[in-house]
CSV table of C-alpha atoms and ligand atoms in Angstrom, one decimal:
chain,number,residue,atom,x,y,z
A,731,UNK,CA,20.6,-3.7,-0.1
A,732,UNK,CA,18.0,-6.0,-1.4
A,733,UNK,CA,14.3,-4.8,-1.0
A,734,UNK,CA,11.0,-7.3,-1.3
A,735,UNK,CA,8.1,-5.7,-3.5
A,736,UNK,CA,4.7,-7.1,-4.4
A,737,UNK,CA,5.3,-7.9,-8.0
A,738,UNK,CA,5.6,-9.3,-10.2
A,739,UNK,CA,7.8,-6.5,-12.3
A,740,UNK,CA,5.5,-4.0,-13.5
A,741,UNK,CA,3.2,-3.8,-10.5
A,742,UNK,CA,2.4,-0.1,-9.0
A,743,UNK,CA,4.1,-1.2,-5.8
A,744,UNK,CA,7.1,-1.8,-8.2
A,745,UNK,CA,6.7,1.9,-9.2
A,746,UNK,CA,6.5,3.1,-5.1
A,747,UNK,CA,9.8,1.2,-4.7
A,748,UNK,CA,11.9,2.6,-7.7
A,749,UNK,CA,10.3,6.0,-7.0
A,750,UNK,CA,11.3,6.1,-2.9
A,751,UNK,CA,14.7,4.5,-4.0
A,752,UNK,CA,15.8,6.9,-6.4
A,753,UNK,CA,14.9,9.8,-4.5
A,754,UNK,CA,16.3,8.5,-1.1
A,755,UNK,CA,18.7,5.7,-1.2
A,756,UNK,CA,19.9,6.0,-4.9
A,757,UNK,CA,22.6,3.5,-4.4
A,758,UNK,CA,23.6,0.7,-7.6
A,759,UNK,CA,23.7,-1.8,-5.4
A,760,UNK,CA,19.9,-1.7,-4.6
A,761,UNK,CA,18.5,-4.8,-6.1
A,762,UNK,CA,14.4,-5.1,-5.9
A,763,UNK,CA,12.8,-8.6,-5.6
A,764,UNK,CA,9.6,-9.7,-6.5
A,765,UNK,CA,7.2,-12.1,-4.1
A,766,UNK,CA,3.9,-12.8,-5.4
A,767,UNK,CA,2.2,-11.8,-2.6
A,768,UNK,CA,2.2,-8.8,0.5
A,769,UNK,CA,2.7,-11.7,3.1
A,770,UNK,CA,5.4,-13.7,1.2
A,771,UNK,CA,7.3,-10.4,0.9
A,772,UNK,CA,6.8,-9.3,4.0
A,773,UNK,CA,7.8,-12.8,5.4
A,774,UNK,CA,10.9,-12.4,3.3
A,775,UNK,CA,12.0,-9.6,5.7
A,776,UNK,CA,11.2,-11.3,8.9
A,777,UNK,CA,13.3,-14.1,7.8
A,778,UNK,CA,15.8,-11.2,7.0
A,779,UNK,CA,16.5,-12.7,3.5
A,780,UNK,CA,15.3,-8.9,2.1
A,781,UNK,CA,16.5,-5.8,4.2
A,782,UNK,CA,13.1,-3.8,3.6
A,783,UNK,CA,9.8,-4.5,1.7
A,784,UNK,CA,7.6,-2.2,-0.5
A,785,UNK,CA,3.5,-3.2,0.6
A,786,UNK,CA,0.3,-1.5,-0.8
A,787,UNK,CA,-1.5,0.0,2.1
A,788,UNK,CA,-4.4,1.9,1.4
A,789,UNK,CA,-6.3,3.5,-1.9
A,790,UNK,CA,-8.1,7.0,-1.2
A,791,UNK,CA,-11.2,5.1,-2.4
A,792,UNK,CA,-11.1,1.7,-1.8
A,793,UNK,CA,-9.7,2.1,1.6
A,794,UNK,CA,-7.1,-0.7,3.2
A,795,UNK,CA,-5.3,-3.7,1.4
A,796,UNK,CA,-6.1,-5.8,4.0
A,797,UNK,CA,-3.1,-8.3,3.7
A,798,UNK,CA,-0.9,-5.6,4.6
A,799,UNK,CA,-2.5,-5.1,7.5
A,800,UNK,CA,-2.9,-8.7,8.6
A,801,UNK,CA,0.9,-8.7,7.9
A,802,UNK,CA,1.3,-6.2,10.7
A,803,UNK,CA,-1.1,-7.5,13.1
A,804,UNK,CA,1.2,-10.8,12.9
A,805,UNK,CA,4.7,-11.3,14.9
A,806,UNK,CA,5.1,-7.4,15.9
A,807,UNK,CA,8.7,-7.2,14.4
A,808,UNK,CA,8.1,-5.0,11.5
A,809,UNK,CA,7.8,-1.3,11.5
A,810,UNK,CA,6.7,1.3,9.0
A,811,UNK,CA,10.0,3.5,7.9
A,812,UNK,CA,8.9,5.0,5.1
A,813,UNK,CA,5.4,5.5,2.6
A,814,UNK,CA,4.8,7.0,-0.9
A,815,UNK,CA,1.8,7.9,-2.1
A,816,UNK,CA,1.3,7.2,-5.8
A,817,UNK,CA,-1.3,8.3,-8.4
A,818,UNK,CA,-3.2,5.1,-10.0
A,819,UNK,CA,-3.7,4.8,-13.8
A,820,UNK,CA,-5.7,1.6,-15.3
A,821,UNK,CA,-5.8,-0.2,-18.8
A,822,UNK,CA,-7.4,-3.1,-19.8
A,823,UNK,CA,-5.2,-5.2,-21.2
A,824,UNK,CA,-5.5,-7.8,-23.5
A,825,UNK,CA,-3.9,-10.6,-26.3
A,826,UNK,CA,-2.9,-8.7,-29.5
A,827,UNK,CA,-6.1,-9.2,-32.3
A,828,UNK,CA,-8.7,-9.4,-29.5
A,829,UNK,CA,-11.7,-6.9,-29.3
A,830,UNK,CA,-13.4,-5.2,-26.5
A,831,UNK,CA,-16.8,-7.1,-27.2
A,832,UNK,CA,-14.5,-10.8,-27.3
A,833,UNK,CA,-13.7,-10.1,-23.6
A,834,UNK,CA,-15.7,-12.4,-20.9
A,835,UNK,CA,-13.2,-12.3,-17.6
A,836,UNK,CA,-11.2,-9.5,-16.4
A,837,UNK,CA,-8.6,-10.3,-14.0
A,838,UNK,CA,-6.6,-7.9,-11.4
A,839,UNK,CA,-6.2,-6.8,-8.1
A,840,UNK,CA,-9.3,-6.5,-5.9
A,841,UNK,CA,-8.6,-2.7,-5.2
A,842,UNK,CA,-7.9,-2.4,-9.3
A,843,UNK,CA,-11.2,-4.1,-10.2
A,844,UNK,CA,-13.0,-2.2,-7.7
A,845,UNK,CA,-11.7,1.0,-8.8
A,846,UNK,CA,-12.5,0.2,-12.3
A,847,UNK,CA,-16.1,-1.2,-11.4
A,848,UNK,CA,-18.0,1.7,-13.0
A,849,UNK,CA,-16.3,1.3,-16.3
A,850,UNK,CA,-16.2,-2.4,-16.9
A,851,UNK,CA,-20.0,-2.1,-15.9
A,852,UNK,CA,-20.6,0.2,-18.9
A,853,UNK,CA,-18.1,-1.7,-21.1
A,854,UNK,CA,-17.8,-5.3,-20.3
A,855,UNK,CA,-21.0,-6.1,-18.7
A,856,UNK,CA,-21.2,-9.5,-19.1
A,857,UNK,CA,-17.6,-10.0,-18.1
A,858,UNK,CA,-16.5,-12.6,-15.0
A,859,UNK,CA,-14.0,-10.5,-12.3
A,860,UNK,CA,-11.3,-12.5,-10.8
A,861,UNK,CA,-8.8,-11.2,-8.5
A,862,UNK,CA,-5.3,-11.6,-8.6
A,863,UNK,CA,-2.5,-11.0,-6.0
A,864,UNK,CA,-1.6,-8.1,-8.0
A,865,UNK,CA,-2.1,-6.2,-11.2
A,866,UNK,CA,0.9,-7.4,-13.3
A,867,UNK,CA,0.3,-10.8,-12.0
A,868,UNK,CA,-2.9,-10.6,-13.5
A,869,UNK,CA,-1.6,-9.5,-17.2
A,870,UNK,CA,1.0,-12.6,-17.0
A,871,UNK,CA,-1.8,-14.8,-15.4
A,872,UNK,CA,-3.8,-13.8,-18.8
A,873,UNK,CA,-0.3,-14.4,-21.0
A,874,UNK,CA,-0.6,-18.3,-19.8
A,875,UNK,CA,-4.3,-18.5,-19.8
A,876,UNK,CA,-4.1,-18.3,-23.6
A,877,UNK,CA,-7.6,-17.5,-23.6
A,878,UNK,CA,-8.6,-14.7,-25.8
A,879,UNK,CA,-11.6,-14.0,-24.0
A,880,UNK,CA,-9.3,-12.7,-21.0
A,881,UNK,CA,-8.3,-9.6,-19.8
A,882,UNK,CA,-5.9,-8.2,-17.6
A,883,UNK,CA,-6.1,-4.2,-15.7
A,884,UNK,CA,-2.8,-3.2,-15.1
A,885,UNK,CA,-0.6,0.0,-15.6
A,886,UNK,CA,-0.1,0.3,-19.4
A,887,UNK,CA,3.3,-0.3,-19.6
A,888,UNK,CA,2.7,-3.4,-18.6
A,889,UNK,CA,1.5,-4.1,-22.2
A,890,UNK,CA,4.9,-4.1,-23.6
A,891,UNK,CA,6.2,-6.4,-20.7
A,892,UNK,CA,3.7,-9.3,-21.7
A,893,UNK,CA,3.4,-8.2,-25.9
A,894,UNK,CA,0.0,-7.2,-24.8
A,895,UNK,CA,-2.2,-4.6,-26.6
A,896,UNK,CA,-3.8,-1.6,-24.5
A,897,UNK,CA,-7.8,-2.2,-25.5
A,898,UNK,CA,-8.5,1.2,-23.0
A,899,UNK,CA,-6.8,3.5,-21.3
A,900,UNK,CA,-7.8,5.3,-18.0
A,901,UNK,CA,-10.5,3.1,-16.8
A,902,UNK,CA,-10.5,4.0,-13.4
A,903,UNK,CA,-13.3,5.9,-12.0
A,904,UNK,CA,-11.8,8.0,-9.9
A,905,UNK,CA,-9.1,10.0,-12.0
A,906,UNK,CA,-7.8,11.3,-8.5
A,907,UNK,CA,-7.6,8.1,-7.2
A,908,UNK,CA,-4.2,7.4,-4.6
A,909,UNK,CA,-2.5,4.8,-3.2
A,910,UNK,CA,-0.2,4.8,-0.1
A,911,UNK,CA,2.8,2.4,-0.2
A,912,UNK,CA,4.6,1.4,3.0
A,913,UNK,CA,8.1,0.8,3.2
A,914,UNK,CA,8.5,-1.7,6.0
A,915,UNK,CA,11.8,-3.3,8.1
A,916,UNK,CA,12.3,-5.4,10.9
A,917,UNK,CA,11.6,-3.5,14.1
A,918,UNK,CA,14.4,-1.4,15.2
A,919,UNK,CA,15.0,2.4,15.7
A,920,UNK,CA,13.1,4.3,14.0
A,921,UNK,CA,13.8,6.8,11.1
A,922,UNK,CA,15.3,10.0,12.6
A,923,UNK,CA,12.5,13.3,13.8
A,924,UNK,CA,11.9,15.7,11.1
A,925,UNK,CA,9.5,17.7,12.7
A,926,UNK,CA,6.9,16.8,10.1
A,927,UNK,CA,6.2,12.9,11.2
A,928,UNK,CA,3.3,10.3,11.3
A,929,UNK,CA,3.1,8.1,13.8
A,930,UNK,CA,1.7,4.4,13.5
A,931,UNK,CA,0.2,2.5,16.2
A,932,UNK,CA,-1.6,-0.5,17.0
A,933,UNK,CA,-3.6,-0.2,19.9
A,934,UNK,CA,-5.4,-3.3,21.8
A,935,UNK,CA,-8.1,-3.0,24.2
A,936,UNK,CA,-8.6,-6.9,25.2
A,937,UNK,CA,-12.3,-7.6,24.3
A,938,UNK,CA,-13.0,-4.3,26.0
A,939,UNK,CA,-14.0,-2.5,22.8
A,940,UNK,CA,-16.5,-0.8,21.7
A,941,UNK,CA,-16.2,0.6,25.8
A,942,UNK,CA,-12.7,1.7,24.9
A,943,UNK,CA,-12.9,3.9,22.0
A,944,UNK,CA,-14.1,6.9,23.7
A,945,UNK,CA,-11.2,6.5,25.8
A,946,UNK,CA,-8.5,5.8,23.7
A,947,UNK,CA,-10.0,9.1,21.2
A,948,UNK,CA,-9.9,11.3,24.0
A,949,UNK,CA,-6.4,10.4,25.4
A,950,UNK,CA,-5.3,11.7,21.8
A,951,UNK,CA,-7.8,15.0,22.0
A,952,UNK,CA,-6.4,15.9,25.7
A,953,UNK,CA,-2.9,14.8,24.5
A,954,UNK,CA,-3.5,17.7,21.8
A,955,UNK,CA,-2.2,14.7,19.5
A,956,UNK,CA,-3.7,14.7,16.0
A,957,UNK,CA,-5.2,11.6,14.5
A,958,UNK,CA,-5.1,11.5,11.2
A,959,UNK,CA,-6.0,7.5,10.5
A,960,UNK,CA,-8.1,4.8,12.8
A,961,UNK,CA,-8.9,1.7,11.7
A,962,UNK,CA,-10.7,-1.5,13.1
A,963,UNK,CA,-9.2,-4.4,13.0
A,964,UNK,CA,-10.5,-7.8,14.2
A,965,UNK,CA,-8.7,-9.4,17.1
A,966,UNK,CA,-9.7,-12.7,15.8
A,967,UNK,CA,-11.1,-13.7,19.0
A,968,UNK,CA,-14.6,-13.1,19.5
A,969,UNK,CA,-17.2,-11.3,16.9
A,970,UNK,CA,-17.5,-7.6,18.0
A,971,UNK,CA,-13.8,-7.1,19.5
A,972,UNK,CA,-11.3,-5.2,17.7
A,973,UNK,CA,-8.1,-3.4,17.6
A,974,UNK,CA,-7.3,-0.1,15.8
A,975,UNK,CA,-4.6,1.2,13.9
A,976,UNK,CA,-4.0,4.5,14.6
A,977,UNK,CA,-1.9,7.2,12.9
A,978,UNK,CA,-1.2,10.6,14.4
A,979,UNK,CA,1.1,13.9,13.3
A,980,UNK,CA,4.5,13.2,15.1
A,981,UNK,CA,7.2,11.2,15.8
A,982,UNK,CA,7.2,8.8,18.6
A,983,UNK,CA,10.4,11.7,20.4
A,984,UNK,CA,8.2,13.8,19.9
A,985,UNK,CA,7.1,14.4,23.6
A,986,UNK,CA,3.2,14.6,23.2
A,987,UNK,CA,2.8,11.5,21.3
A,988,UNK,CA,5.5,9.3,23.4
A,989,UNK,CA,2.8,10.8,26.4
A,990,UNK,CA,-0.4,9.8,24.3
A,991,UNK,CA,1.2,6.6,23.9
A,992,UNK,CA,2.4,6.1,27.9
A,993,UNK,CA,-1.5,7.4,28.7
A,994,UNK,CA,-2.7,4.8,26.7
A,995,UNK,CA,-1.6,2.2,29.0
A,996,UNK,CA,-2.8,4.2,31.9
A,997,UNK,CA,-6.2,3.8,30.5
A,998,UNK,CA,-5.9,-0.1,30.3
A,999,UNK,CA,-5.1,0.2,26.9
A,1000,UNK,CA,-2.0,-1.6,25.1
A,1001,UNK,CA,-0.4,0.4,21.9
A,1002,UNK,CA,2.4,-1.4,20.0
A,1003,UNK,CA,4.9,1.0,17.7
A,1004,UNK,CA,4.4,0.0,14.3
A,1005,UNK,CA,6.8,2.9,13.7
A,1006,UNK,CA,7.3,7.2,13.0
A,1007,UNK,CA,8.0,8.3,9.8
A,1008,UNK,CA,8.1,11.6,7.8
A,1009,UNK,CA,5.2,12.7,6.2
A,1010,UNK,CA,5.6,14.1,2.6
A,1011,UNK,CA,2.3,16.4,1.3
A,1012,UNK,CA,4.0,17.4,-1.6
A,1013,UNK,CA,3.1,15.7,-5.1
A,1014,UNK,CA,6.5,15.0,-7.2
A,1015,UNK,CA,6.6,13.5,-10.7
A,1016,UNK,CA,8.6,10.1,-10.9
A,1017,UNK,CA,9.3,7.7,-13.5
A,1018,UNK,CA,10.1,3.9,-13.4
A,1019,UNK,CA,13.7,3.8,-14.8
A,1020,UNK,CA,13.6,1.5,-17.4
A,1021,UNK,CA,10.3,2.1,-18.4
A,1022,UNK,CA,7.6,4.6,-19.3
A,1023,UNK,CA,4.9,4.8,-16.9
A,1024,UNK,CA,2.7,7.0,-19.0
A,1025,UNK,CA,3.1,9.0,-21.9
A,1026,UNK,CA,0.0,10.7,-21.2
A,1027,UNK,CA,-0.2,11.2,-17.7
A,1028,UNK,CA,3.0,10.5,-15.9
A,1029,UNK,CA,2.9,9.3,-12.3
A,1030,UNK,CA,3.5,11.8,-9.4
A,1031,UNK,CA,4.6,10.4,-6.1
A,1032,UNK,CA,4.7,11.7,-2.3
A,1033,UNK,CA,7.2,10.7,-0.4
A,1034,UNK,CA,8.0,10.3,2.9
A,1035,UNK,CA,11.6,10.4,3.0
A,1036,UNK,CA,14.6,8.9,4.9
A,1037,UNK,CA,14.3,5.0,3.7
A,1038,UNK,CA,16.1,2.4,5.4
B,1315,PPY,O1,-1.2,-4.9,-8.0
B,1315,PPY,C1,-0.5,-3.9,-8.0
B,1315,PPY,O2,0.1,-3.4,-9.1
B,1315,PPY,C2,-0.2,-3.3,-6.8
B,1315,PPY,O3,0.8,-2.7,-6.6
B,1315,PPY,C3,-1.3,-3.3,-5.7
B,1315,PPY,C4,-2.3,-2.3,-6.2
B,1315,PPY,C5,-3.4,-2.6,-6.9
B,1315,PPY,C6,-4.3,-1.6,-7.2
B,1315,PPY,C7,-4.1,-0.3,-7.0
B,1315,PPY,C8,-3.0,0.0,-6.3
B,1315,PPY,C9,-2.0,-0.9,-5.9
């Protein structure tokens, strides 16, 4: 099986793959693929050149990676089959022989250099932020920059990858900080009941909305379905209108949810199946093989099991 990640190698999205393939589909023959961004890899599964991609989805407090979303918005042949949610650690990264005070731009991730804002504030005041399509992108983007006065935040290891030097450690400002990783396939039966399942849906209320939301909350509250997850997401049409991902406890056989779902439509309302998955709560300690994630504070996953 060959699985599309956002990489390139060394990215945390890397680490969500490794970790969810190991513990679920531990097979040698699983080859993982780099694409330098979340729509090229998820495009690489639509095409079915990949079997299953590995996408950031949301940080705990820098909310939604919005390309992933976009990416499921689109086409409505991929569905969710699997997530792991991964602890975060930061370094600023830099050329061997350069200094904190030689450092004017600092390039990563938007979600990295959000999550790091307080700290380069104190530390690199003066320094330019430019995203990247991903964190380890950023540390090779710096590698053929050749520019001393760059920077790169990434996962330490990523230092070794590039011959980089680690100028700080543990930058973020939120030590607690998550991110959920989704495994997602080309639309198909979904992962079997577990009895401890999320649910994802996109639901679409025409330009109806903000008139529908009452609606659509209450057909989950009556439903006694629990929402754990609603987002907005701009139909693209007109300024105002929106659709929502929703995620509630429970598989889609699960007969309160496939009723939540058939009472959405009652109400006018459309909800598309972006997939049910099981829902993992407890933290586990992983390790890239290959690599050391951190000495210091090794990286604990959740999973959600059965991957593709
Ligand atoms: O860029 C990466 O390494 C990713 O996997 C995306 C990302 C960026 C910042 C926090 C979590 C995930």
């Amino acid at each position: 099986m060959e699985y599309a990640y956002l990489g390139p190698e060394g990215t945390f999205t890397e680490t969500a793959l490794h970790y969810a393939l190991s513990r679920f589909s531990p097979s040698p023959n699983a080859t993982c693929v780099p694409y330098a961004t979340v729509p090229a890899a998820l495009d690489a599964v639509r095409r079915a050149e990949r079997a299953a991609a590995m996408v950031p989805m949301e940080n705990s407090r820098k909310g939604v990676v919005p390309a992933t979303l976009e990416g499921l918005t689109v086409g409505g042949d991929l569905h969710i089959v699997a997530e792991v949610v991964v602890p975060v650690t930061f370094a600023l990264l830099a050329a061997p022989g350069v200094g904190l005070d030689g450092i004017g731009r600092v390039l990563s991730h938007p979600h990295a250099l959000a999550q790091c804002a307080g700290w380069l504030r104190r530390n690199v005041p003066g320094a330019r932020l430019e995203p990247a399509h991903s964190t380890a992108g950023a540390a090779r983007d710096v590698v053929v920059a050749d520019d001393p006065s760059c920077a790169a935040i990434a996962a330490p290891a990523v230092a070794d990858q590039y011959g980089m030097r680690v100028l700080a450690q543990d930058i973020g400002d939120d030590e607690n900080a998550v991110t959920r990783f989704v495994m997602v396939r080309r639309a198909g039966v979904p992962p079997a009941r577990t009895g401890r399942d999320r649910t994802s849906l996109l639901v679409s209320v025409g330009d109806r909305t903000p008139a529908a939301l009452p609606g659509i909350l209450s057909v989950f509250s009556t439903g006694r379905v629990n929402l754990t997850w609603v987002q907005a997401w701009p139909t693209g049409t007109r300024l105002g209108t929106y659709r929502f991902f929703v995620d509630v406890d429970g598989h889609i056989d699960d007969q309160p949810v496939s009723r939540a779902v058939a009472a959405l439509f009652d109400i006018g309302a459309e909800a598309r199946f972006l997939g049910s998955y099981p829902r993992g709560l407890a933290a586990e300690r992983a390790q890239r093989p290959g690599r050391v994630s951190s000495p210091h504070r090794p990286h604990a996953h959740t999973v959600r099991k059965d991957m593709p």
